[in-house]
Coordinates of C-alpha atoms (C1' of nucleotides) in Angstrom, one line a residue:
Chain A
X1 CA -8.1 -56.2 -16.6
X2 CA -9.3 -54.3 -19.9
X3 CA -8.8 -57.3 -22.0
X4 CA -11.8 -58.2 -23.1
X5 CA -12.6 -62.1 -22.7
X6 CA -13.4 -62.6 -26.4
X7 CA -10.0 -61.6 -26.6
X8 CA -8.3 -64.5 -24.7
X9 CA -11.1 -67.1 -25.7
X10 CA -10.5 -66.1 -29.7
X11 CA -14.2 -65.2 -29.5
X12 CA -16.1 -62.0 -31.0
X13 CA -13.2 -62.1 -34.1
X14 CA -15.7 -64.2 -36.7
X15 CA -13.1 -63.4 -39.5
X16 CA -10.6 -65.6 -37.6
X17 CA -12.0 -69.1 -37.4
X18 CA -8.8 -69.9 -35.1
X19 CA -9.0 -73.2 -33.7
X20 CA -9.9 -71.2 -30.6
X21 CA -7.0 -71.2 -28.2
X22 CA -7.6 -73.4 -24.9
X23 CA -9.4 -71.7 -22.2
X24 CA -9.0 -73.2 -18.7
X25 CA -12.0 -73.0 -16.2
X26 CA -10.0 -70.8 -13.6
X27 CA -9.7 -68.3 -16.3
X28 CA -13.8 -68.3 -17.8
X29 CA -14.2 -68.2 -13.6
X30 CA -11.5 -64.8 -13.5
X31 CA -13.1 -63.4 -16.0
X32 CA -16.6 -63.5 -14.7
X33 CA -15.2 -62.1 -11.3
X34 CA -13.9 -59.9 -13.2
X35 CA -16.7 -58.1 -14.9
X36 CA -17.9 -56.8 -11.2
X37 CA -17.3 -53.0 -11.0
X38 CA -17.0 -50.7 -7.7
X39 CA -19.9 -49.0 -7.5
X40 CA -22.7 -51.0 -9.6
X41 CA -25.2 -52.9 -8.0
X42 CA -25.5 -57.0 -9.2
X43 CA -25.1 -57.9 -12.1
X44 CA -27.8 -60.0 -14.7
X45 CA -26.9 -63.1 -15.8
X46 CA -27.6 -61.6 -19.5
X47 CA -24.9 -58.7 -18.1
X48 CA -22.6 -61.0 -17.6
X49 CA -22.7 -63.0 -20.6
X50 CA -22.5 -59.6 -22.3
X51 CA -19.5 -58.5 -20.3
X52 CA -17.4 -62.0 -20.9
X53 CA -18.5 -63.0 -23.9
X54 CA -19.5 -66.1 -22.9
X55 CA -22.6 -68.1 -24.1
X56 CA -25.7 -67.5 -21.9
X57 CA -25.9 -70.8 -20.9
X58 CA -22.4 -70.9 -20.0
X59 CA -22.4 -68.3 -17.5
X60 CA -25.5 -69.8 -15.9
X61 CA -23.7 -72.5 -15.3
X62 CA -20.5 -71.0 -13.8
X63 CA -22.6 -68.9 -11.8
X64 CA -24.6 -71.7 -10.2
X65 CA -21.7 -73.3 -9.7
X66 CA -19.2 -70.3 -8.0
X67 CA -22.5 -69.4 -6.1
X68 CA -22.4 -72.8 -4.3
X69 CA -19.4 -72.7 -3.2
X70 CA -19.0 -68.9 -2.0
X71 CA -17.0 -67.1 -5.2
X72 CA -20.7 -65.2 -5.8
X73 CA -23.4 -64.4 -4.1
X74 CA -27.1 -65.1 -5.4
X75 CA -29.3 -61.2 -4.5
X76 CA -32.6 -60.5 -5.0
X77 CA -32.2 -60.3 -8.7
X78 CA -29.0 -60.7 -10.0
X79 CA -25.3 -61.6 -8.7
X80 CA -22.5 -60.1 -6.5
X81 CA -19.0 -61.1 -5.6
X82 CA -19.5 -63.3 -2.8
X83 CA -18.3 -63.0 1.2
X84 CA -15.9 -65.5 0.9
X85 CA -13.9 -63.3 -1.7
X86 CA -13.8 -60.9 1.2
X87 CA -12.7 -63.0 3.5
X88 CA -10.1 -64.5 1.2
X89 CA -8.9 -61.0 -0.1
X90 CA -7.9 -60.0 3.9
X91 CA -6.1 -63.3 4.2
X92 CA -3.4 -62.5 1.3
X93 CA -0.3 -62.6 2.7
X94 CA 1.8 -60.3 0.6
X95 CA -0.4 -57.1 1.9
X96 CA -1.7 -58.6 5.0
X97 CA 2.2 -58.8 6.1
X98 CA 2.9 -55.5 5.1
X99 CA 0.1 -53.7 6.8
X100 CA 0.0 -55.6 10.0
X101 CA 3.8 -54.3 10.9
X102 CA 3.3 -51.1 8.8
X103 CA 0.3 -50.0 10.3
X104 CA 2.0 -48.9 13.6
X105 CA 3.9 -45.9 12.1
X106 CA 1.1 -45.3 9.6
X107 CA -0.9 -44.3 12.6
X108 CA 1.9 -42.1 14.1
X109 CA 2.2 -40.4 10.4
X110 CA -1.1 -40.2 10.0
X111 CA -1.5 -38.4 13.6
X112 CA 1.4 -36.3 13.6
X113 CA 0.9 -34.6 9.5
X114 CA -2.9 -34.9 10.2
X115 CA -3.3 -35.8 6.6
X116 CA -4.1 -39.3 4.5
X117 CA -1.4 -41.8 4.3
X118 CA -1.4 -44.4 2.1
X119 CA 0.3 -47.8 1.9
X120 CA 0.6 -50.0 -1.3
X121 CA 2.2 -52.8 -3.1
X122 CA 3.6 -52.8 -7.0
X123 CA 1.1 -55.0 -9.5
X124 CA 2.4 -55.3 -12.5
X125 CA 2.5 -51.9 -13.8
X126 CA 0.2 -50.5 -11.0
X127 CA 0.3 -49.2 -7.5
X128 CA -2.9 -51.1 -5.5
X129 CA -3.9 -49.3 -2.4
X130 CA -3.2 -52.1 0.5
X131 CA -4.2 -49.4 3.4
X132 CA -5.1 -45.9 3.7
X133 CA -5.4 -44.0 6.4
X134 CA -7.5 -40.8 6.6
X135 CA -8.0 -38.0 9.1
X136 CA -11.8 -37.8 10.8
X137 CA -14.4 -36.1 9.3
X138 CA -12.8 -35.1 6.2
X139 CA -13.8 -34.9 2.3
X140 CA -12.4 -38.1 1.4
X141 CA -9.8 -38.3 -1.5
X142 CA -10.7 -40.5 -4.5
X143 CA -8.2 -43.5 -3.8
X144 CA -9.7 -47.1 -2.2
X145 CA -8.3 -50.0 -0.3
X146 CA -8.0 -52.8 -3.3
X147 CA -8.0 -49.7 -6.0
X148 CA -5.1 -49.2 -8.3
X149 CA -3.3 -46.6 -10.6
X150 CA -0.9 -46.5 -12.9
X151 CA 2.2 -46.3 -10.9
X152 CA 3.6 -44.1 -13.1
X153 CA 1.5 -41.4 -12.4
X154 CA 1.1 -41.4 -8.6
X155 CA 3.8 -40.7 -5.8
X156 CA 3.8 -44.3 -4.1
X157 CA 3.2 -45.6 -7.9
X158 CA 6.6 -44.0 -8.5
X159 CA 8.3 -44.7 -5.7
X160 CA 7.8 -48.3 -6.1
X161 CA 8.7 -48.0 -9.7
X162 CA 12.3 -46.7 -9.2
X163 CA 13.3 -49.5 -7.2
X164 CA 11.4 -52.5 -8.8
X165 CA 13.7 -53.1 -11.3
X166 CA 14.0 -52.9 -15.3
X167 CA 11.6 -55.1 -15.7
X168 CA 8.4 -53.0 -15.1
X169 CA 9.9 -50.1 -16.1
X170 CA 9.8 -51.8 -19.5
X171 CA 6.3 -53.0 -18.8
X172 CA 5.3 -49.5 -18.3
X173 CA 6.7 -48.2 -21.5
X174 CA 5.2 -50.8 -23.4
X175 CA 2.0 -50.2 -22.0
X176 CA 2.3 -46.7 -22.7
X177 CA 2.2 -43.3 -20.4
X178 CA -2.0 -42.0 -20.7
X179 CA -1.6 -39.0 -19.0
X180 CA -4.7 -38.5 -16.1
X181 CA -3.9 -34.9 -15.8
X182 CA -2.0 -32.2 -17.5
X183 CA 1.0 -32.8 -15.1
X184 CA 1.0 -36.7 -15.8
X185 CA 4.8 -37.9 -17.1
X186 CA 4.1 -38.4 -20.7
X187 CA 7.7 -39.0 -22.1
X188 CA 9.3 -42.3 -21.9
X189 CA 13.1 -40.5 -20.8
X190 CA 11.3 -37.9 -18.4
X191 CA 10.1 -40.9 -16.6
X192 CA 13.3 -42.3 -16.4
X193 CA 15.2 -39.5 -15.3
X194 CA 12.4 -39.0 -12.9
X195 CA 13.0 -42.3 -11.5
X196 CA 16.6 -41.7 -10.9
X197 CA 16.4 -38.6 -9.1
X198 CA 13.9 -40.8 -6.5
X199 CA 16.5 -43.3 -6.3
X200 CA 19.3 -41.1 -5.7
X201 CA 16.6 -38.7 -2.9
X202 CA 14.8 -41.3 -1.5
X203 CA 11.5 -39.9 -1.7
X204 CA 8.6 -38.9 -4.8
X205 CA 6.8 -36.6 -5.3
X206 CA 3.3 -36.4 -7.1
X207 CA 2.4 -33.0 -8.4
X208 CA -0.8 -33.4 -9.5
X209 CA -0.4 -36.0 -11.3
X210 CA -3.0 -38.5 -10.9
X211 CA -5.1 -35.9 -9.7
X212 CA -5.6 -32.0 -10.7
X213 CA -5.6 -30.5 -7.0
X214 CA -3.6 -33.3 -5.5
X215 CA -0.3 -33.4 -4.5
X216 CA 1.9 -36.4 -2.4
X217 CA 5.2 -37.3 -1.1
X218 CA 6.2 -41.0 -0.9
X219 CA 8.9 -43.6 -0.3
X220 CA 9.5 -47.3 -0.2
X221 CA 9.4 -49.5 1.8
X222 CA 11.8 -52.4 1.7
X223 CA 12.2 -56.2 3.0
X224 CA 14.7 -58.3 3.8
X225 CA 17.7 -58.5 1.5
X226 CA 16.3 -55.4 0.4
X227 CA 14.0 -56.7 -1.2
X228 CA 11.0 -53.6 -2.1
X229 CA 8.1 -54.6 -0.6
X230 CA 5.9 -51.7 -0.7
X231 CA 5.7 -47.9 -0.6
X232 CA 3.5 -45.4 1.6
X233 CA 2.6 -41.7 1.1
X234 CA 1.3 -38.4 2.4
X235 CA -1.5 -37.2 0.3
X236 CA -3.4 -33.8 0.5
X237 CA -4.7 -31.0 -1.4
X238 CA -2.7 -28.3 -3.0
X239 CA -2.9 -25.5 -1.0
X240 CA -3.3 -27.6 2.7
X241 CA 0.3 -29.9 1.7
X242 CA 4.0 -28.5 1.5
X243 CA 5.0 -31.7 0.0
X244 CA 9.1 -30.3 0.5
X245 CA 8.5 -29.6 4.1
X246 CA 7.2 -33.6 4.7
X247 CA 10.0 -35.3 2.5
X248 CA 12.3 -36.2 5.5
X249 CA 9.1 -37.2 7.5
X250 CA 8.0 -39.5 4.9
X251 CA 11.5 -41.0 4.4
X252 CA 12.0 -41.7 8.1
X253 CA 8.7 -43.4 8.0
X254 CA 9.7 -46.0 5.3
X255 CA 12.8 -46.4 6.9
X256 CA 11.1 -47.6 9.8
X257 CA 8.9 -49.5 8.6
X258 CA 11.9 -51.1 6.6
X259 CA 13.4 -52.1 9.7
X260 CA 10.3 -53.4 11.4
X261 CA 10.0 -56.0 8.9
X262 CA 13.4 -56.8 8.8
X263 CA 12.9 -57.4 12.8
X264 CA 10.1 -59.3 12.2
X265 CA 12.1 -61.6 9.9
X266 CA 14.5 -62.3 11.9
X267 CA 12.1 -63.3 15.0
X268 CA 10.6 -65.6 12.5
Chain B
X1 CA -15.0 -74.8 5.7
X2 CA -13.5 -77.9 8.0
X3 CA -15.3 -80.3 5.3
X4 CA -12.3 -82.3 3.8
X5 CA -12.8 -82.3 0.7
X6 CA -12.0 -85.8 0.5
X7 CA -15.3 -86.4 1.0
X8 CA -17.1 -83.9 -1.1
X9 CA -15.1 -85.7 -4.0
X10 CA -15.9 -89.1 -2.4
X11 CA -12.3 -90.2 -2.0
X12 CA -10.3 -91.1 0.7
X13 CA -12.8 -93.5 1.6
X14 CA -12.2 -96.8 -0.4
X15 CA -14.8 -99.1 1.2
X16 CA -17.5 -97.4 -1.0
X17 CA -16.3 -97.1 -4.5
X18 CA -19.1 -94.7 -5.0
X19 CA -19.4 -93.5 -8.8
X20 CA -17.9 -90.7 -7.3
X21 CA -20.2 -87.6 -6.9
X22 CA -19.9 -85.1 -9.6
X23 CA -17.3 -82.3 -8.2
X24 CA -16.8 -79.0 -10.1
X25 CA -13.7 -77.3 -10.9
X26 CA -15.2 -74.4 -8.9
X27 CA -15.2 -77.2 -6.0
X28 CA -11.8 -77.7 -6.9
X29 CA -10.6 -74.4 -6.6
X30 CA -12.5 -73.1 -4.0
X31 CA -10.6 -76.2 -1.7
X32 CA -7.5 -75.4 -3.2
X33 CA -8.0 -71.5 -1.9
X34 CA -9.3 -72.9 1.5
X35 CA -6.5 -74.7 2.5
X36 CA -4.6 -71.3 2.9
X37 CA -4.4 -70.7 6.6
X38 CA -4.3 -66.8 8.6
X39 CA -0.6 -66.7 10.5
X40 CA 0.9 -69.1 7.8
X41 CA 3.9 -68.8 5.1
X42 CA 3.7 -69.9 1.7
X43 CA 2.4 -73.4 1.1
X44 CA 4.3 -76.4 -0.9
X45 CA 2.6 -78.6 -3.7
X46 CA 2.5 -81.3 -1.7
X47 CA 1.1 -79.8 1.9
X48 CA -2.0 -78.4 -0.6
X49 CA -2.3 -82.0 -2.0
X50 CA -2.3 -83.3 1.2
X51 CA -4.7 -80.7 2.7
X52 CA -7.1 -81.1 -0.2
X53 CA -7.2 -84.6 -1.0
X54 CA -6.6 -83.6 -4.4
X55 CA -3.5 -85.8 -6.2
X56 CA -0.6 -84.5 -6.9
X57 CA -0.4 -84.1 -10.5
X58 CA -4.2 -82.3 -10.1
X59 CA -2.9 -79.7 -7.7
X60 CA 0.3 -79.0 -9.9
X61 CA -2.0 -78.1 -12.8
X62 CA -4.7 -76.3 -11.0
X63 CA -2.5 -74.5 -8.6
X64 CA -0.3 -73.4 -12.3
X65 CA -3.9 -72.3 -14.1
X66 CA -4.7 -70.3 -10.9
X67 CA -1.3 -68.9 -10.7
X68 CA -1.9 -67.4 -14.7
X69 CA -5.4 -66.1 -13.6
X70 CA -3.6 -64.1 -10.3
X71 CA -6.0 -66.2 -7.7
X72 CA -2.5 -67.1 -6.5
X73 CA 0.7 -66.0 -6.8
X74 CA 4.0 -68.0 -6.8
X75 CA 6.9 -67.3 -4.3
X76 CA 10.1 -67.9 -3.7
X77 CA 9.2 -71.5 -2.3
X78 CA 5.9 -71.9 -2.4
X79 CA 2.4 -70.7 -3.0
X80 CA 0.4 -67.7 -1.2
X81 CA -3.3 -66.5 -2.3
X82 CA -2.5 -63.7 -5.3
X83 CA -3.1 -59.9 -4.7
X84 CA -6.0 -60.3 -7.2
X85 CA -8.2 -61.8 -4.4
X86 CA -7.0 -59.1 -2.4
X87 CA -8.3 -56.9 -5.0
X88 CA -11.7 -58.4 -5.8
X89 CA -12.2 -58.8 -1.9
X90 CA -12.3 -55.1 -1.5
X91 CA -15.1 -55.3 -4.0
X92 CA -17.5 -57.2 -2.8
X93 CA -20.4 -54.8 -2.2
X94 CA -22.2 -56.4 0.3
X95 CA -19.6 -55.3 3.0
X96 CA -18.4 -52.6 0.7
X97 CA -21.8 -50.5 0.8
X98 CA -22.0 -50.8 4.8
X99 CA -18.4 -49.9 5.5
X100 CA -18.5 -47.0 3.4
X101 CA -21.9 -45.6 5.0
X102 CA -20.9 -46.9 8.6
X103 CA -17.4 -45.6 8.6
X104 CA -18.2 -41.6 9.8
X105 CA -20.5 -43.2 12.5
X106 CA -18.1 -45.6 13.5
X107 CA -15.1 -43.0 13.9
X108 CA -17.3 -40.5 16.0
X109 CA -18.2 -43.9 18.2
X110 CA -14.2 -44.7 18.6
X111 CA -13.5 -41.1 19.2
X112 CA -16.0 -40.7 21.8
X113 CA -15.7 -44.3 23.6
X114 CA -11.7 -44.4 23.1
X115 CA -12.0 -48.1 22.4
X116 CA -11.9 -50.9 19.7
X117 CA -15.1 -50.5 17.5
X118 CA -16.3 -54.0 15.5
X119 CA -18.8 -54.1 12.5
X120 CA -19.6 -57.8 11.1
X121 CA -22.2 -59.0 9.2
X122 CA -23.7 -62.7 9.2
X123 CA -22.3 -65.4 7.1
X124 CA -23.9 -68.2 7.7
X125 CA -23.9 -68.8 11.5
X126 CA -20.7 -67.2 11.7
X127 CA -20.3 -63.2 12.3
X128 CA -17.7 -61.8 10.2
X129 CA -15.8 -59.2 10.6
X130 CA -15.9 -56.4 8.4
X131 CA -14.1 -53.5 9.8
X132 CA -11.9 -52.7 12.9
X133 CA -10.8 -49.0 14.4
X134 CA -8.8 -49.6 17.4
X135 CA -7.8 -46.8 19.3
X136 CA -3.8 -46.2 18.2
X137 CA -1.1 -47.9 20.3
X138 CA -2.9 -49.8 22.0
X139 CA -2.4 -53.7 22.4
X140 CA -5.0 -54.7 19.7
X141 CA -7.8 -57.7 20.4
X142 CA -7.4 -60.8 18.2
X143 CA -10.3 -60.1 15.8
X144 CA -9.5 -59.0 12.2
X145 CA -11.1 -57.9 9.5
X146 CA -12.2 -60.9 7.3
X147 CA -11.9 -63.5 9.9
X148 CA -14.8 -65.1 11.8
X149 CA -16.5 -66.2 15.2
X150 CA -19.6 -68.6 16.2
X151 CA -22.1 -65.7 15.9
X152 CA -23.8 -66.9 19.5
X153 CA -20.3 -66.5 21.2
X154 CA -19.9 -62.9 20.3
X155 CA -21.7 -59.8 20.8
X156 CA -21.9 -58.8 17.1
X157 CA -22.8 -62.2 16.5
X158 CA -25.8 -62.5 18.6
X159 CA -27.1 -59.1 17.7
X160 CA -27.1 -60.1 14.1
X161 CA -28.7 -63.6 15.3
X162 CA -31.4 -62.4 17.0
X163 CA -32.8 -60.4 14.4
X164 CA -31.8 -62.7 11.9
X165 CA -35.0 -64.6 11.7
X166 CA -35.6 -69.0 12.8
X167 CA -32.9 -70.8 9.9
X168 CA -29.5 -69.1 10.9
X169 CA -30.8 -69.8 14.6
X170 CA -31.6 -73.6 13.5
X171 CA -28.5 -74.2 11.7
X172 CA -26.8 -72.8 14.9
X173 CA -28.4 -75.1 17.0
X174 CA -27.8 -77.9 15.2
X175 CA -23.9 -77.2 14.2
X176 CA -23.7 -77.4 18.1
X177 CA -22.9 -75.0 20.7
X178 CA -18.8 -75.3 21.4
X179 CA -18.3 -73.0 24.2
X180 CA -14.8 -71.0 23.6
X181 CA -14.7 -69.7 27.2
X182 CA -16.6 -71.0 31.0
X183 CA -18.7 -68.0 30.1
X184 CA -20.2 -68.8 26.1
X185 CA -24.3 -70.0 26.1
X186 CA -24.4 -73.7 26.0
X187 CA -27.9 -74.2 26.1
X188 CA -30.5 -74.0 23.2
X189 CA -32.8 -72.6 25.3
X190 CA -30.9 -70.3 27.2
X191 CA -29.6 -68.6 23.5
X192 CA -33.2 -68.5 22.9
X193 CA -33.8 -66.4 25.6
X194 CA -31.3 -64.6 25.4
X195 CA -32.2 -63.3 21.8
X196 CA -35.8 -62.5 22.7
X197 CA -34.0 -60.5 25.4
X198 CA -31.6 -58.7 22.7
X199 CA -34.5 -58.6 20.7
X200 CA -36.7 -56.8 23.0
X201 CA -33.6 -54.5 24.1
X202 CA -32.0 -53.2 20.9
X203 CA -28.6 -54.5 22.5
X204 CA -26.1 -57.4 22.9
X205 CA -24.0 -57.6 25.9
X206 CA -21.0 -60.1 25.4
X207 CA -19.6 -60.9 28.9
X208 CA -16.5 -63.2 28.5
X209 CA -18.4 -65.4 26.0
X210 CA -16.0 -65.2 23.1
X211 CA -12.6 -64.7 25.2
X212 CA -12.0 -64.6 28.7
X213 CA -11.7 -61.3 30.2
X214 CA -13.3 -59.2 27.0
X215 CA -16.3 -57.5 27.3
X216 CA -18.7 -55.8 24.5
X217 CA -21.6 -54.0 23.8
X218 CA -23.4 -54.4 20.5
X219 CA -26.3 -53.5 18.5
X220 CA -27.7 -54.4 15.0
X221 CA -28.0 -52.4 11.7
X222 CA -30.8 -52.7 9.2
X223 CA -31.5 -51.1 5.8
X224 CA -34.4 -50.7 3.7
X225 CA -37.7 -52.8 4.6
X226 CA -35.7 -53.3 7.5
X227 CA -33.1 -56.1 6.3
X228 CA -30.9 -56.8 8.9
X229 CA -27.5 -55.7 6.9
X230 CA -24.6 -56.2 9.9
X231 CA -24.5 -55.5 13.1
X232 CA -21.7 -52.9 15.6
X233 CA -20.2 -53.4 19.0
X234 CA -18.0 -51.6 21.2
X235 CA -15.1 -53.6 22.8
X236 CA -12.5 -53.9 25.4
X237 CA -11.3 -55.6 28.7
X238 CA -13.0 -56.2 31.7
X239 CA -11.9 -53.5 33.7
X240 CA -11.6 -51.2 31.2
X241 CA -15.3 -51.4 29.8
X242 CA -18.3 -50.3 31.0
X243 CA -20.8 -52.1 29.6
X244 CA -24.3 -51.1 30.4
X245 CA -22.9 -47.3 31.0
X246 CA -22.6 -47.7 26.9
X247 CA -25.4 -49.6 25.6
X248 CA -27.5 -46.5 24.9
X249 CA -24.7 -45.3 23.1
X250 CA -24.6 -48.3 20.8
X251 CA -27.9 -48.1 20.2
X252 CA -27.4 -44.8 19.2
X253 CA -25.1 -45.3 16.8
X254 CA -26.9 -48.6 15.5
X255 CA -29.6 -46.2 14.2
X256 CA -27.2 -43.8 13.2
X257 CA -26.7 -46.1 10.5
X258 CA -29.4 -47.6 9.6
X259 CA -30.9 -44.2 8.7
X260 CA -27.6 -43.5 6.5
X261 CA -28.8 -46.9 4.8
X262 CA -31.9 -45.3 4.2
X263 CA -31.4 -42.3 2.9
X264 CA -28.2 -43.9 0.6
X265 CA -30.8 -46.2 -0.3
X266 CA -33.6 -43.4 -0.7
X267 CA -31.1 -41.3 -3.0
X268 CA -29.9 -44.2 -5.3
Chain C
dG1 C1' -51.1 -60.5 -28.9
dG2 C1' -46.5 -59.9 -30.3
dC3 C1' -42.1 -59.1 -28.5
dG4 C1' -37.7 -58.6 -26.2
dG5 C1' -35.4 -59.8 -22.2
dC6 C1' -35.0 -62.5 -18.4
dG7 C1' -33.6 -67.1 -16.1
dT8 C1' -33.8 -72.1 -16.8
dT9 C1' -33.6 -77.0 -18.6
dC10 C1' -32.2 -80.5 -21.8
dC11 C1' -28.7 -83.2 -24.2
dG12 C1' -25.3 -84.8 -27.7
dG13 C1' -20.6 -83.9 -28.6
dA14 C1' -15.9 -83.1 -27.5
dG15 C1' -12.1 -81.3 -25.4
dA16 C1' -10.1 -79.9 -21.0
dA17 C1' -9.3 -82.0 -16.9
dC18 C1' -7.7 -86.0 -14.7
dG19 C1' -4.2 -88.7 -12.4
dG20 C1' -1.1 -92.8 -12.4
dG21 C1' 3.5 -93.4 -13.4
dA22 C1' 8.1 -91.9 -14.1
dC23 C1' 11.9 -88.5 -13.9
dG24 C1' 15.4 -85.2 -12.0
dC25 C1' 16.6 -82.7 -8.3
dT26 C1' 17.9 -81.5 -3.4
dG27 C1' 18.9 -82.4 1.3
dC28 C1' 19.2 -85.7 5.0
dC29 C1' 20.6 -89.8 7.5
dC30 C1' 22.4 -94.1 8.0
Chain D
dG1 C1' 28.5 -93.0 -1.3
dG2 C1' 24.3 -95.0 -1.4
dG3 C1' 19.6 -95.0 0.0
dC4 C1' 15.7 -92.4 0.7
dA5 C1' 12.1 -89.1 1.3
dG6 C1' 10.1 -85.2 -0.5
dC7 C1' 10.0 -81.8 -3.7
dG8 C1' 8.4 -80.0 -8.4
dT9 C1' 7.7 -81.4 -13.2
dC10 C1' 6.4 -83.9 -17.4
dC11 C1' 4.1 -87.4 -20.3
dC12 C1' 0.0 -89.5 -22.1
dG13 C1' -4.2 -92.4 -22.5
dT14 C1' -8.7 -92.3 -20.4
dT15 C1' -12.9 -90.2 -19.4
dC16 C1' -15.7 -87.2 -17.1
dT17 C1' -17.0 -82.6 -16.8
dC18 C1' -17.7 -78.8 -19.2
dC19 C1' -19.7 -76.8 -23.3
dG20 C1' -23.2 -74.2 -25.7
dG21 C1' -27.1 -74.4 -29.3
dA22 C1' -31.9 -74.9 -29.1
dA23 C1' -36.1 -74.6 -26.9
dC24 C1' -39.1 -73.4 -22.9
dG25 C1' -41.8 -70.6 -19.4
dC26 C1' -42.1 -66.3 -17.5
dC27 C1' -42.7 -61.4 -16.9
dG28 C1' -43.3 -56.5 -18.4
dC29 C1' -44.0 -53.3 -22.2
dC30 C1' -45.0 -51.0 -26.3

DNA sequence: GGCGGCGTTCCGGAGAACGGGACGCTGCCC
DNA sequence: GGGCAGCGTCCCGTTCTCCGGAACGCCGCC
């Protein structure tokens, strides 16, 4: 996500003439996709250049070619991620699943603790929001549909973490733990015992964490064979949220969810 | 979208050993990505080969590359489209911008109607979808977010057709009108009328053209220098719905909108 | 008029993509 | 057990598409 093209290509590092490690197509076309931000308008060709560091030319190219067939869209003056990204991105399986027999008891969450509920999915080393739910007519929290966090500072991020396995846990530390508030875990074996204690409670809490203000209760959500699939979470502001008072709530809600896609699996 | 893309690439078709028309990777890809059906598990190397058109060998490589970039991911057995797209779908500001600024509207309009609230924009001569609120627990219509109908079968869709100016109208026309129900417009002329009607009106009405026994009421959405940006509807059954009892309504909220668009677009 | 930035076109060179062919594997059916 | 169909994977010579520097026309601005 933050690596910067010139990275991959071997590009922008004159001192290294490297014989310039091979660079597919698919990923020059990733990482002109990738150089679209929430909440910027289109982009220049010259932008995008800029952004990749790709050759002008280059990126002309590409974009006249991912414009034809959908990937981008050609705007007044400049380029956007195209409709058929959109389309694409609601047909993808892994979330569309999830959501489709989670959404149910999201709804009955969301309408019985009056608060926003979020679902989402482990990425690598980050939660991504795959639905959230908000009451009517309310300030809206910061988190998106499609958005991520580092999972190790959110409650779903954490939730997810403690049962995915060594492997991302590792991930995670290698990374390293930047803290996005005062309360963020900053220590490798605080996160670990953290995790534990979720796995031995079966819920996780986020105590302003991710956000100064914002506090959360999750739990996961799991497959067949127990496999983890996913985690939701209550999400509110300090003072409106007694996250202890909602932890049984929350848990009951992933266990059904649990067992509505184990139904489902065995239907299909 | 139903092209093979055995004939984009000029194969499949031996009697003319054309020099074979250039074909991009983009081209590639983007078949590779649209062979992915809604409703369907993971796919094999061989179904996408034979879906595509493409050889073997030349999916295994591709399908490996676009597994490395995230545009898909690997399972178990097989090969679904990667969260990435998911991600990047949620980007795309086109829809992005009008969800966001339609989404208060469209929750006063669910609350007040207690039914299933559309908003799609025109791609093509198709409307897509590009958000849902369905009253909770109820048995939820077939449409979904990201997916597609003829525009001039739906009420969304000939909202947004009528104001969308002669080519998308054209291109209709000449793709053909397949009905999908007894009820859909067959005739050229007849659709024409109908959209100077819609036109003149300010509202759709979708009587049991895109599915038998569902009824809607929809109206269009413009932004600055009034672009037509997407287009609402209210829907439900039959003898559940209403529809002339809500058109004002719909209107209502259809300017609602359009003058959030403006001011958004006034402020930025 | 000079200039910086934009998008666009051209074209020779080269390297990534291409795909036929062959291999190992699994599961199925005679 | 042998044959076979279908799967994913690997190899490797060919070649076609991608690559990107250079140059152009255009606008808006100091």
């Amino acid at each position: 996500m933050d690596t910067p093209l010139a990275t991959v290509l071997g590009r922008g590092m004159p001192q290294i003439p490297q014989p310039r490690s091979p660079v597919s197509v698919s990923d020059r076309m990733w990482s002109v996709m990738a150089c679209f931000r929430l909440q910027e308008g289109p982009l220049t060709l010259g932008a995008i250049s800029l952004r990749t560091g790709l050759p002008k030319t280059t990126v002309h190219r590409m974009v006249a070619q991912m414009a034809r067939s959908g990937f981008l869209d050609r705007v007044d003056d400049g380029v956007t991620l195209g409709m058929r990204l959109f389309e694409l991105g609601h047909q993808v399986p892994r979330s569309r699943r999830l959501r489709d027999l989670a959404l149910p008891v999201l709804e009955d969450l969301q309408e019985t603790t009056r608060t926003t509920v979020h679902l989402a999915v482990l990425n690598g080393t980050d939660a991504l929001y795959v639905e959230i739910l908000r009451p009517p007519r309310t300030q809206p929290l910061p988190s998106r549909v499609g958005g991520r966090l580092p999972a190790y500072s959110t409650g779903v991020g954490k939730a997810l973490l403690a049962h995915a396995g060594e492997s991302p846990f590792a991930a995670t530390c290698k990374n390293g733990l930047r803290p996005l508030t005062p309360s963020t875990i900053r220590n490798e074996n605080a996160l670990r015992a953290e995790l534990a204690w979720i796995r031995a409670n079966g819920v996780a809490f986020d105590r302003e964490e991710s956000a100064v203000g914002i506090v959360c209760v999750a739990a996961p959500v799991f497959g067949a064979a127990s496999k983890l699939l996913g985690a939701l979470s209550v999400t509110g502001r300090r003072n409106e949220l007694e996250v202890d008072r909602l932890a049984a709530t929350i848990r009951m809600a992933g266990l059904s969810i649990t067992r509505r896609l184990r139904d489902a699996a065995a239907v299909a």
